[in-house]
Short mmCIF file of C-alpha atoms and ligand atoms in Angstrom, two decimals:
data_model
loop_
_atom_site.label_atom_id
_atom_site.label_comp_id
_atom_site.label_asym_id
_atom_site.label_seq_id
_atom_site.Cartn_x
_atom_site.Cartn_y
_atom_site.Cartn_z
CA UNK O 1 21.51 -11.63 20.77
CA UNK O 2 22.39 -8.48 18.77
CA UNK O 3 21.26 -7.67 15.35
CA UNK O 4 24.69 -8.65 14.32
CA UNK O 5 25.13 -11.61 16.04
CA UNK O 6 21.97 -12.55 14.29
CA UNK O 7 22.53 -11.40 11.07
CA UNK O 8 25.98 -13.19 10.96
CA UNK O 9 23.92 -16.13 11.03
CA UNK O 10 22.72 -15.70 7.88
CA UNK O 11 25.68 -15.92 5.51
CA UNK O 12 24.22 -16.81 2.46
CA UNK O 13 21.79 -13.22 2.76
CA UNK O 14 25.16 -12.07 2.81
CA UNK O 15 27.26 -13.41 -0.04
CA UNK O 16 24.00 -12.82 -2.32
CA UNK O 17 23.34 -9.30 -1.26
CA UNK O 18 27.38 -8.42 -1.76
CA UNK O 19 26.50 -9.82 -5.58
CA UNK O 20 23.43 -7.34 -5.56
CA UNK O 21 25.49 -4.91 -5.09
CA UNK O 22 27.69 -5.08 -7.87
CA UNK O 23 24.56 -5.31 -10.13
CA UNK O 24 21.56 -3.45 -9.14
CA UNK O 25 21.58 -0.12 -7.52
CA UNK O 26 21.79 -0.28 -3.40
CA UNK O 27 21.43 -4.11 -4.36
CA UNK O 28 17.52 -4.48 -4.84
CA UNK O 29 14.55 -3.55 -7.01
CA UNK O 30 13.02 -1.15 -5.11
CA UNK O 31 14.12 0.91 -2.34
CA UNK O 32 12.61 0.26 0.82
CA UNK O 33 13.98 -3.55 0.71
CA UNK O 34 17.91 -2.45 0.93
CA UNK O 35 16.94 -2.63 4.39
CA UNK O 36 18.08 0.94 4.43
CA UNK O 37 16.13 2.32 7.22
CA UNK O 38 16.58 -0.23 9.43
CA UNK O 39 20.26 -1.13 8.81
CA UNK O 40 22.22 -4.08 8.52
CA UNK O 41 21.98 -6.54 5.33
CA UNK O 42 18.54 -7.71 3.67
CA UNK O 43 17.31 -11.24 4.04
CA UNK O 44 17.06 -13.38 0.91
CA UNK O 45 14.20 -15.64 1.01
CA UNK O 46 13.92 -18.53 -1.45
CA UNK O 47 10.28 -19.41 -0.21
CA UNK O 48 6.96 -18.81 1.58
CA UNK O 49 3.79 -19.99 2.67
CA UNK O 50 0.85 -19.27 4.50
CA UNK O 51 1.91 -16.78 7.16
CA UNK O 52 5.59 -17.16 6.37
CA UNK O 53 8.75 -16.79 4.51
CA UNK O 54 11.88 -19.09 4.45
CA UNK O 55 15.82 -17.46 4.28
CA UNK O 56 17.80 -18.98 2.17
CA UNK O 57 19.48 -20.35 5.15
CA UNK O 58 16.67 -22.11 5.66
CA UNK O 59 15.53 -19.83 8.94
CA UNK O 60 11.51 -18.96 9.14
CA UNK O 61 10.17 -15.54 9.41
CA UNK O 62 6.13 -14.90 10.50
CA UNK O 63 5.85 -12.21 7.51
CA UNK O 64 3.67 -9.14 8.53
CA UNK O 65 4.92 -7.29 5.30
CA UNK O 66 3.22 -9.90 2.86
CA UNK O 67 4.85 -8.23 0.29
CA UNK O 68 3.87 -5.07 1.10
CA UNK O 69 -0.07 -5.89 0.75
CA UNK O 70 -1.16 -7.73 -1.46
CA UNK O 71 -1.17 -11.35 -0.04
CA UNK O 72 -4.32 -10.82 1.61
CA UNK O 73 -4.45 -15.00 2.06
CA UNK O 74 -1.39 -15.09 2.57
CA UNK O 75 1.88 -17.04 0.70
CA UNK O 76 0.93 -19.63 -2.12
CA UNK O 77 -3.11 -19.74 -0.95
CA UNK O 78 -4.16 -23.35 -2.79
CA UNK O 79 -6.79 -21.43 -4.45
CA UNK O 80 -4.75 -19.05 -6.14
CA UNK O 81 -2.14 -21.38 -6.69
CA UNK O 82 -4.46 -23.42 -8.90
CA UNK O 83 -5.93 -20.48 -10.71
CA UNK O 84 -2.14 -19.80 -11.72
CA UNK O 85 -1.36 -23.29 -12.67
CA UNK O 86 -4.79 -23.67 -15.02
CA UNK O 87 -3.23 -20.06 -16.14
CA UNK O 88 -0.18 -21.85 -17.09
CA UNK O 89 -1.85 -25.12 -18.65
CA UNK O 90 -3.31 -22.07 -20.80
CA UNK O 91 -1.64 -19.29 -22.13
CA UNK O 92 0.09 -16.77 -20.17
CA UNK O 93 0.30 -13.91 -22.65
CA UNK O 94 -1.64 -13.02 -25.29
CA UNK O 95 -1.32 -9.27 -26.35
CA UNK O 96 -4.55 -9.96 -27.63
CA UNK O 97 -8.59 -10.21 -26.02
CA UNK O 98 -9.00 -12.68 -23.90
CA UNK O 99 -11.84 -13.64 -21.54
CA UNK O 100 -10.11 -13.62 -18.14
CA UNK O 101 -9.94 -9.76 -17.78
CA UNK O 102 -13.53 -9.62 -19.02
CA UNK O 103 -13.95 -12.06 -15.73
CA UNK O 104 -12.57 -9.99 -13.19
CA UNK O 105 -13.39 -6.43 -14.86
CA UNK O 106 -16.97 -7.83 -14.43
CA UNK O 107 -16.52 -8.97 -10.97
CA UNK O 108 -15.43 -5.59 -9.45
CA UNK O 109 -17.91 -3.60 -11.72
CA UNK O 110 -20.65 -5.40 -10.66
CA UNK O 111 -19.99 -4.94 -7.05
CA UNK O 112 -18.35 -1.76 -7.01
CA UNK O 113 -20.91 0.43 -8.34
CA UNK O 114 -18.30 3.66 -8.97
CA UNK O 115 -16.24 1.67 -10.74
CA UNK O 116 -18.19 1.90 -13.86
CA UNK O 117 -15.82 1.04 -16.14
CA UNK O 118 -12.19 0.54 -15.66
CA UNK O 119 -8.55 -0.38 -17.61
CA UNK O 120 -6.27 -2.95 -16.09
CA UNK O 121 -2.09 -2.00 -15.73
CA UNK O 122 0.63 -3.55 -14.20
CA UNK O 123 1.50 -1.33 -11.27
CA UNK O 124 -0.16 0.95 -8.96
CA UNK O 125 2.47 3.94 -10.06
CA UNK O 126 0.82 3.45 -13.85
CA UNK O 127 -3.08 3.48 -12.48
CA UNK O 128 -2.17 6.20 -11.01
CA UNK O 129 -0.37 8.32 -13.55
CA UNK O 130 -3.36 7.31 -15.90
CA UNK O 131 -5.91 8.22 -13.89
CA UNK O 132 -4.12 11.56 -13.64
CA UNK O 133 -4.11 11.58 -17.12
CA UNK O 134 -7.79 11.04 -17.86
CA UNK O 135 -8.41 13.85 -15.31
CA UNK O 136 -5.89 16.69 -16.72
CA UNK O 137 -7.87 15.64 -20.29
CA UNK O 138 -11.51 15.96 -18.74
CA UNK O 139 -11.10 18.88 -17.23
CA UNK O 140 -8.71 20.58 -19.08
CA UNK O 141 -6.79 21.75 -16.31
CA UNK O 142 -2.98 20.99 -15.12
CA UNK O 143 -2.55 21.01 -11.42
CA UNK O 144 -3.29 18.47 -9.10
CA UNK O 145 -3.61 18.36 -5.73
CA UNK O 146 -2.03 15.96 -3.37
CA UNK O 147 -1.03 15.47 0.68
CA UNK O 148 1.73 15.49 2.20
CA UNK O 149 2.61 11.90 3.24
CA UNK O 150 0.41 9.87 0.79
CA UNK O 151 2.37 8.21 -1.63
CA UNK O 152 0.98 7.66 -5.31
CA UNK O 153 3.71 5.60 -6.77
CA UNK O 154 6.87 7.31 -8.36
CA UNK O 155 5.57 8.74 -11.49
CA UNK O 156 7.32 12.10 -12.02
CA UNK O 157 4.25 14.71 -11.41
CA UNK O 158 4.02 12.56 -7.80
CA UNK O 159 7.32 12.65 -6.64
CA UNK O 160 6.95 15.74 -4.63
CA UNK O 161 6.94 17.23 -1.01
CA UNK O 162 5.76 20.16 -0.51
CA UNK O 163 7.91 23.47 0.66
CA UNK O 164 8.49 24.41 4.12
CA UNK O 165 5.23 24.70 6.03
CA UNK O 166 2.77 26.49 4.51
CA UNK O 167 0.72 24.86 1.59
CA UNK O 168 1.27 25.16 -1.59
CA UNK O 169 3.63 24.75 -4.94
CA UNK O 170 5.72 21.90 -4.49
CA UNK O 171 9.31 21.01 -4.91
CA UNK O 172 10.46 17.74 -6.46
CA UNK O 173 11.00 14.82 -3.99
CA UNK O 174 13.83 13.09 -6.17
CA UNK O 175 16.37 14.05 -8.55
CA UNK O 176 15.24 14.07 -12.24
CA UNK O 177 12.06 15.43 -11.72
CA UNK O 178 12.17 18.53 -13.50
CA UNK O 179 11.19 21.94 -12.08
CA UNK O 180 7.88 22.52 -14.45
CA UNK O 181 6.34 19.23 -13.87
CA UNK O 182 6.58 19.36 -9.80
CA UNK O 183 5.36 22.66 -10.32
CA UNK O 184 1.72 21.55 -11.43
CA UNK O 185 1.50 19.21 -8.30
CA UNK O 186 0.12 20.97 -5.23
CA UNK O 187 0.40 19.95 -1.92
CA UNK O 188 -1.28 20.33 1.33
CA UNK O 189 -0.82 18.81 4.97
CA UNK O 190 -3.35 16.43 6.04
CA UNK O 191 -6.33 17.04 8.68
CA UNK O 192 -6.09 20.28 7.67
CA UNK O 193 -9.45 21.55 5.82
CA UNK O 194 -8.62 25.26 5.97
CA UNK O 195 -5.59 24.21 4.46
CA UNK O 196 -6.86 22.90 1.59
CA UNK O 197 -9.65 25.71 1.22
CA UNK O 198 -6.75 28.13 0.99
CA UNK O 199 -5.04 26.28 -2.17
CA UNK O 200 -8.70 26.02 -3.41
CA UNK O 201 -9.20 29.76 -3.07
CA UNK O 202 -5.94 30.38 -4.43
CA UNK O 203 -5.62 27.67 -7.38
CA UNK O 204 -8.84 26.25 -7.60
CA UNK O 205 -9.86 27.36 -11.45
CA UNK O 206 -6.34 25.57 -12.05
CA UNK O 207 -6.97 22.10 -10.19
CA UNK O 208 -8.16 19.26 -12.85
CA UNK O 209 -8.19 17.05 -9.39
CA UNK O 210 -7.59 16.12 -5.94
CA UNK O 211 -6.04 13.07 -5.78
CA UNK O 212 -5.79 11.44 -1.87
CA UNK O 213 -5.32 8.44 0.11
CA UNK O 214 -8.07 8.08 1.99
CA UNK O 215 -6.48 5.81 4.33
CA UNK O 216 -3.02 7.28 4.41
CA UNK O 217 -0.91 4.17 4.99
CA UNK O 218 2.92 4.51 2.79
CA UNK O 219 4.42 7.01 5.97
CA UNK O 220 3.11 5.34 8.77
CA UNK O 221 -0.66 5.03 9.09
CA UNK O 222 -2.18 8.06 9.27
CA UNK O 223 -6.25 7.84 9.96
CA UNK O 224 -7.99 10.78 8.44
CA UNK O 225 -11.21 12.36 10.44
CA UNK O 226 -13.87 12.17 7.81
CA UNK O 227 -14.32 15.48 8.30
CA UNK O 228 -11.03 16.43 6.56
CA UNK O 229 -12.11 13.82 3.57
CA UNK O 230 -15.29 15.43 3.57
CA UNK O 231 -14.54 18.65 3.09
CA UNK O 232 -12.05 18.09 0.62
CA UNK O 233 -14.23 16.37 -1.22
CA UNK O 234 -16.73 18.99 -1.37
CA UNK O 235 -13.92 21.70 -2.05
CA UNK O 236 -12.55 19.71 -5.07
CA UNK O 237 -16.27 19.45 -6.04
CA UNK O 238 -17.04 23.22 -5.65
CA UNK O 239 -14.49 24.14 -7.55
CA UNK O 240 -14.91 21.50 -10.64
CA UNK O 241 -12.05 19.58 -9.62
CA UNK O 242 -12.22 15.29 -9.69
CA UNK O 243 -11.76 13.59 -6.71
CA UNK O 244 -9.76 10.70 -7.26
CA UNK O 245 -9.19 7.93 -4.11
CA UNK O 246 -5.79 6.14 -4.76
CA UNK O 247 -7.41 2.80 -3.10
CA UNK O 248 -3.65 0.71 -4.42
CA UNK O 249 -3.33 -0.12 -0.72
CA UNK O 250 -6.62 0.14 0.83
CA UNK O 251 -9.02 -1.35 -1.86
CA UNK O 252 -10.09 -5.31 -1.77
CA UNK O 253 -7.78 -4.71 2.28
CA UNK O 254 -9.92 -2.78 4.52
CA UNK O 255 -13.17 -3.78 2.55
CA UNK O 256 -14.18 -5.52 -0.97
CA UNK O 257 -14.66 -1.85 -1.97
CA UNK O 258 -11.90 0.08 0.20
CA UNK O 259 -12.23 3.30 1.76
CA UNK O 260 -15.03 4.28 -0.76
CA UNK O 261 -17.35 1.52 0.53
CA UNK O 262 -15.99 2.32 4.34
CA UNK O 263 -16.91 5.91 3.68
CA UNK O 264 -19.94 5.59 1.55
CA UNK O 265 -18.64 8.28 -0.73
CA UNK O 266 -17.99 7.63 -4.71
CA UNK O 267 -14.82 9.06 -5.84
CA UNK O 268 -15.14 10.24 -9.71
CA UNK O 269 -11.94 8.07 -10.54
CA UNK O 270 -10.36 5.17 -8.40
CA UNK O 271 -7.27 3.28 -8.45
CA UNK O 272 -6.42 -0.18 -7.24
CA UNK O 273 -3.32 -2.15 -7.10
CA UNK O 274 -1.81 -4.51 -4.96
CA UNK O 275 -4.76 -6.76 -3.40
CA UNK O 276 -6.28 -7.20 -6.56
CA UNK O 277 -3.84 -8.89 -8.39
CA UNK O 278 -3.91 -11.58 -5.39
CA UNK O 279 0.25 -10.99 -5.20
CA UNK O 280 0.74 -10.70 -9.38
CA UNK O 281 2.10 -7.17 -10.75
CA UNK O 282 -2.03 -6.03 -11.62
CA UNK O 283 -3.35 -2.55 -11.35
CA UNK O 284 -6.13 -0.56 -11.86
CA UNK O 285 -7.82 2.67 -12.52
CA UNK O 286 -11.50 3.29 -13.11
CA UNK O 287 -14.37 5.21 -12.28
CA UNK O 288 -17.04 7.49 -13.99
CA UNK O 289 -18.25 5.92 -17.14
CA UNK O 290 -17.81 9.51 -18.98
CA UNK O 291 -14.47 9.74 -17.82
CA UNK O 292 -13.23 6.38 -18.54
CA UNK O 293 -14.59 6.76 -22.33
CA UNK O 294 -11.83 9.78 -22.47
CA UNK O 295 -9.15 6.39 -22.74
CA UNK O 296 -7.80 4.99 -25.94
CA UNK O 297 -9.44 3.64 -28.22
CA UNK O 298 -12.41 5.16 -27.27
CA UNK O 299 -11.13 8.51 -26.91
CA UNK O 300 -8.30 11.36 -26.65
CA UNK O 301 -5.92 9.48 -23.74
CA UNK O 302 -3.44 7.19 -24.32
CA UNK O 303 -2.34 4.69 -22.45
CA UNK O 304 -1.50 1.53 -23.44
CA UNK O 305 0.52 -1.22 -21.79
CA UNK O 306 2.22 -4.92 -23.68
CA UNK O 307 1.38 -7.12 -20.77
CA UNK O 308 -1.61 -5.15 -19.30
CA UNK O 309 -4.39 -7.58 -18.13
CA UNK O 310 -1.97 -10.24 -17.93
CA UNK O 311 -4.01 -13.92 -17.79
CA UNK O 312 -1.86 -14.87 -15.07
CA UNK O 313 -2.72 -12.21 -12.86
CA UNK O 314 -6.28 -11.74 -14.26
CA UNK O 315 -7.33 -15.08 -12.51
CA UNK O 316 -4.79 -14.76 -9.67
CA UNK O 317 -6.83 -11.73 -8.94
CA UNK O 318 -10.11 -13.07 -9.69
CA UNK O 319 -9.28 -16.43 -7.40
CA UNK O 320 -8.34 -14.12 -4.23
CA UNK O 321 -11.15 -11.76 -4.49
CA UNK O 322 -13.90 -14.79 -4.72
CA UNK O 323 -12.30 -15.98 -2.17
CA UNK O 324 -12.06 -13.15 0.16
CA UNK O 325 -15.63 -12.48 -0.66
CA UNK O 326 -16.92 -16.24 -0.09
CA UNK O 327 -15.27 -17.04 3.36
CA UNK O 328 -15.67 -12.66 4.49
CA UNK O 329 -12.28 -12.93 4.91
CA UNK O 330 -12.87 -8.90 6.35
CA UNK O 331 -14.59 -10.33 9.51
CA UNK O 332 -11.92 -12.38 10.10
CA UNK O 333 -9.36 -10.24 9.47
CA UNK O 334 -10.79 -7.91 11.60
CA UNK O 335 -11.00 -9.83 14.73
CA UNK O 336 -7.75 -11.75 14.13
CA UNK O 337 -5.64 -8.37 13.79
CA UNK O 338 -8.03 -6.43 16.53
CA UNK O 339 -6.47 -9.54 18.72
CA UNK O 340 -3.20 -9.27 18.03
CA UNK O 341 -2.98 -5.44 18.27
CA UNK O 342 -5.10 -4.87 21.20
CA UNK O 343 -3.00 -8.01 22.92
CA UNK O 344 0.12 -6.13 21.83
CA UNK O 345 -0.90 -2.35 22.91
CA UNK O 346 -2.39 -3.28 26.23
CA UNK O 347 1.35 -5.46 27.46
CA UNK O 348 3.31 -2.31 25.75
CA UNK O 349 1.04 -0.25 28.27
CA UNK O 350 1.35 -2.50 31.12
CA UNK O 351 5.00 -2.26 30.54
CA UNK O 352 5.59 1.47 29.84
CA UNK O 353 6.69 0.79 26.56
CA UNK O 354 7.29 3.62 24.41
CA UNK O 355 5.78 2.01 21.60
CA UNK O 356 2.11 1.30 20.63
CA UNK O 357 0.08 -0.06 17.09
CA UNK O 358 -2.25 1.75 15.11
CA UNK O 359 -4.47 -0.23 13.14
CA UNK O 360 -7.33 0.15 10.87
CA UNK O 361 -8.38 -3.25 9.55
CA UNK O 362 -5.95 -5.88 8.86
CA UNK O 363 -3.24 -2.91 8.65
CA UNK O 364 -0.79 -2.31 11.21
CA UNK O 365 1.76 0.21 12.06
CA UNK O 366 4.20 0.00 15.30
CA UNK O 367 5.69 3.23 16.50
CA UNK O 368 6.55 5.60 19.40
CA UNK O 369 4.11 8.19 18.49
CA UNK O 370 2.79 8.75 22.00
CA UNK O 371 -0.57 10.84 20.97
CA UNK O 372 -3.49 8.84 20.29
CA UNK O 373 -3.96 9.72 16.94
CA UNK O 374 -1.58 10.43 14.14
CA UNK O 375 -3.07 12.14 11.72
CA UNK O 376 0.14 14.01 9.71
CA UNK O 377 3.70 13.62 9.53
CA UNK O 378 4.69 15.69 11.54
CA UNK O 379 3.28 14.03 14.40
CA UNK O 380 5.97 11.40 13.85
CA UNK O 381 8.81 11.72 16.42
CA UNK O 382 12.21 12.18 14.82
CA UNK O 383 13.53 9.29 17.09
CA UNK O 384 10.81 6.80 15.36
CA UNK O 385 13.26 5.32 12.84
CA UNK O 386 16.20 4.67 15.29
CA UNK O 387 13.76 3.16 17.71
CA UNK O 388 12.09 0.44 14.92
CA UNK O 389 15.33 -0.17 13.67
CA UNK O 390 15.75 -1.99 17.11
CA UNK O 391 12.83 -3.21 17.27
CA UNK O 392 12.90 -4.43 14.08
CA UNK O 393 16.38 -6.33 14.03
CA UNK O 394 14.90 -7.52 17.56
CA UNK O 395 11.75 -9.27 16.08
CA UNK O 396 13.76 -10.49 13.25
CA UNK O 397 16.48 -12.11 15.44
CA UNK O 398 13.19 -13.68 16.88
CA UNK O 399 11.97 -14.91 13.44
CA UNK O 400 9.28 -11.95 12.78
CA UNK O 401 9.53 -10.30 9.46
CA UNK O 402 8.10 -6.94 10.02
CA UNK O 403 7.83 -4.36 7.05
CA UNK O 404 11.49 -3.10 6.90
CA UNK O 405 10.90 0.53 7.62
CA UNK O 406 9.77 2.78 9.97
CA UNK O 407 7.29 4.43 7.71
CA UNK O 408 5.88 0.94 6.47
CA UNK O 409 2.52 -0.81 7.82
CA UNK O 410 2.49 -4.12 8.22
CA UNK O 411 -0.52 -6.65 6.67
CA UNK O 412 -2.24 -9.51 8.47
CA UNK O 413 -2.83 -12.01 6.20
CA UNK O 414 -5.80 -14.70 6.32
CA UNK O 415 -3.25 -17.62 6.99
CA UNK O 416 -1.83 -16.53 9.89
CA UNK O 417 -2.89 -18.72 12.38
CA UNK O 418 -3.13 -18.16 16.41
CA UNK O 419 0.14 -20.13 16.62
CA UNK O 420 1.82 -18.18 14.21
CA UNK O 421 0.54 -14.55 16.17
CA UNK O 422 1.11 -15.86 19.63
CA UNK O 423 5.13 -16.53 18.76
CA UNK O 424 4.96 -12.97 16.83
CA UNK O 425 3.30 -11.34 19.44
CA UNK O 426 5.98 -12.83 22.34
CA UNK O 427 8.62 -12.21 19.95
CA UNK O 428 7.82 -8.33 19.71
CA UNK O 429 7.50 -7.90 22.80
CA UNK O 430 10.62 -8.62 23.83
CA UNK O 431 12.20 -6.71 21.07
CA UNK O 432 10.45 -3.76 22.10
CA UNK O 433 11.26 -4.50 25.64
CA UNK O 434 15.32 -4.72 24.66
CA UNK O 435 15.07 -1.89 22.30
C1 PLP Y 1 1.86 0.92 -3.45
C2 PLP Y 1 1.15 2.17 -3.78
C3 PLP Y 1 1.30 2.81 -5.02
C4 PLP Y 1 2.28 2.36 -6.05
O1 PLP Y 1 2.00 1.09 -6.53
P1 PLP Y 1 3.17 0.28 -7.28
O2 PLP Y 1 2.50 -0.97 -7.73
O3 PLP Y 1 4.24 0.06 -6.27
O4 PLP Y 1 3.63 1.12 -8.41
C5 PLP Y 1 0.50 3.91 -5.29
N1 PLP Y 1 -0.37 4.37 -4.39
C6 PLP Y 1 -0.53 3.79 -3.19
C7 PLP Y 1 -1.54 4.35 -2.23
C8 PLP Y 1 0.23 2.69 -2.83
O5 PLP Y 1 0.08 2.14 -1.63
#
């Protein structure tokens, strides 16, 4: 069956995403679900659970995109799902204090000890154009310093690549971002510490802070040698920068305390998103006690937010991190996506497939990089977004919802089951194998 032939199944996707069209821009929300680099139309789903979603032609996917992270336990976990509904027997809003932020503020202070204080948002682009915020104030400095390939959300000063080749002052990724604010961003390639010690030598009285993925996972997944983190970290460090570890995608995923706990190191600011809102639109940025105090009311920085710490979300978050934490959902995790990738690299092999998996946790990413590890763009081959596009439609047409780009990782959650992987895993296969 052809991606077409398949996708003409699915009439009602269709007729709604013609509608979309008319009314939203490239007929979604937010980019990367226009199906755009993958072709053909969207899906609509009207429902989900556990492991998967349902079209609204009634077909079933397995979801590995699990809305791009944050359903660690999956679609509709009971747990959750009854933290939401005693949210809703409740109150849902306030604008006002309320205990259930003091709940889960606790709960990740108390375990996380460089999190000493933080302030809840609503999305990971706002945690981290605070936390950028707090930094530029503390240090009195402008430029920041970012990597080519991590993504921090779409907050103006972010939006940027940087120019051809060398290191250095960057130009604006997207229209409307004017010339003067790219400017202050810096960028450097990854896995490259001399790299970074030139912009250091060269800007480094000028840097209020680094800011980094430490598990580079929004183009591809890209698995720094602590070497690189290390050094950067002490670069930023000699030269009075903060280090800040934008943790939306890895922290409560690879462990309760992300990369920081994986890499023992304590970043001077953090931010969180996605996991720890259990699938509700909650964010985070925290960190050094000194630094937070710089936020309004308590100090200088404003930032400020009408449905921040949202009850809903509060104890949707709180209800998926005690649960992650009571049944070590990051053992499990571990060996149920270490299965299922090491089952799926070893047949690709067998094969001669030109495709393999790189994983780090419950975090997958399926591409034709040959080398065995991809640690910058530019390791990427050009043809990598043709070839998933097949393989994509191909798992799809199978029933396997795979993160609709390319450049996307893909999230095991802790409800898919071994029936649910061992139809995914057949199903890719053959995809890849027709692709
Ligand atoms: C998803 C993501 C963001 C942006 O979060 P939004 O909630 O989409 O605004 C920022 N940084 C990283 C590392 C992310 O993965």
């Amino acid at each position: 069956m052809t991606s077409q032939e398949a996708t003409s199944t699915d009439h009602l996707s269709r007729e709604y995403f013609e509608r979309a069209l008319r009314i939203a821009p490239g007929g979604v929300h937010s980019p990367v679900r226009a199906f755009k680099g993958v072709g053909g139309t969207p899906i609509f789903f009207r429902g989900a659970q556990g492991g998967t979603m349902t079209s609204v032609d009634g077909r079933e996917y397995v979801d590995f995109c699990q809305s791009f992270g944050p359903l660690i336990l999956g679609h509709r976990d009971p747990e959750v799902a009854a933290a939401v509904r005693e949210a809703i027997e409740t109150a849902w809003s306030f604008g006002a204090s309320e205990p259930y932020s003091l709940e889960l503020a606790e709960w990740i202070t108390s375990r996380l000890p460089w999190v000493e204080m933080l302030r809840f948002v609503s999305s990971g682009t706002e945690a981290v154009m605070s936390a950028l915020r707090v930094a530029r104030a503390a240090t009195n400095r402008n430029r920041i310093l970012k990597f080519e390939g991590c993504y921090h959300g779409h907050s103006d000063s972010l939006l940027v690549k940087a120019g051809s080749g060398l290191a250095g002052e960057a130009a604006s990724s997207s229209a409307g971002v004017s010339e003067n604010v790219a400017g202050e961003t810096l960028v450097a390639p990854l896995d490259d510490e001399g790299a970074v010690k030139k912009v250091f030598d060269q800007f480094g009285a000028e840097i209020a802070a680094v800011i980094l993925e430490p598990l580079p996972a929004n183009y591809g997944l890209l698995i720094q040698r602590r070497e690189f983190i290390d050094e950067t970290i002490r670069l930023a460090r000699a030269h009075g920068a903060l280090v800040i570890f934008d943790e939306v995608i890895s922290g409560f995923r690879v462990a309760l305390g992300g990369m920081a706990e994986v890499l023992g190191v304590h970043p001077d600011m953090v931010t969180y998103g996605k996991v720890i809102g259990g699938g509700f639109p909650v964010a985070a940025y925290g960190g050094r006690r000194d630094l937070m105090q710089l936020v309004a009311p308590a100090g200088p920085v404003y930032q400020a937010g009408t449905l921040s710490a949202n009850p809903v979300g509060m104890r949707a978050g709180l209800a998926t991190l005690e649960k992650v934490e009571r049944v070590n959902a990051y053992a499990l995790l571990e060996e149920r996506t270490a299965e299922f990738c090491n089952g799926l690299n070893s047949n690709l092999k067998q094969r001669g497939l030109p495709f393999q998996i790189t994983r780090t946790a419950s975090i997958f990413w399926l591409h034709t990089a040959t080398a065995s590890a991809i640690r910058r763009i530019e390791q990427i081959p050009a043809h990598n977004v043709e070839a998933f596009a097949k393989v994509f439609h191909g798992a799809l047409d199978r029933g396997v919802y795979l993160s609709p780009s390319g450049y996307e990782v893909n999230f095991m959650s802790l409800a898919h089951s071994d029936e649910l992987l061992e139809r995914a895993q057949k199903a890719i296969l053959e995809a890849v194998e027709l692709a």
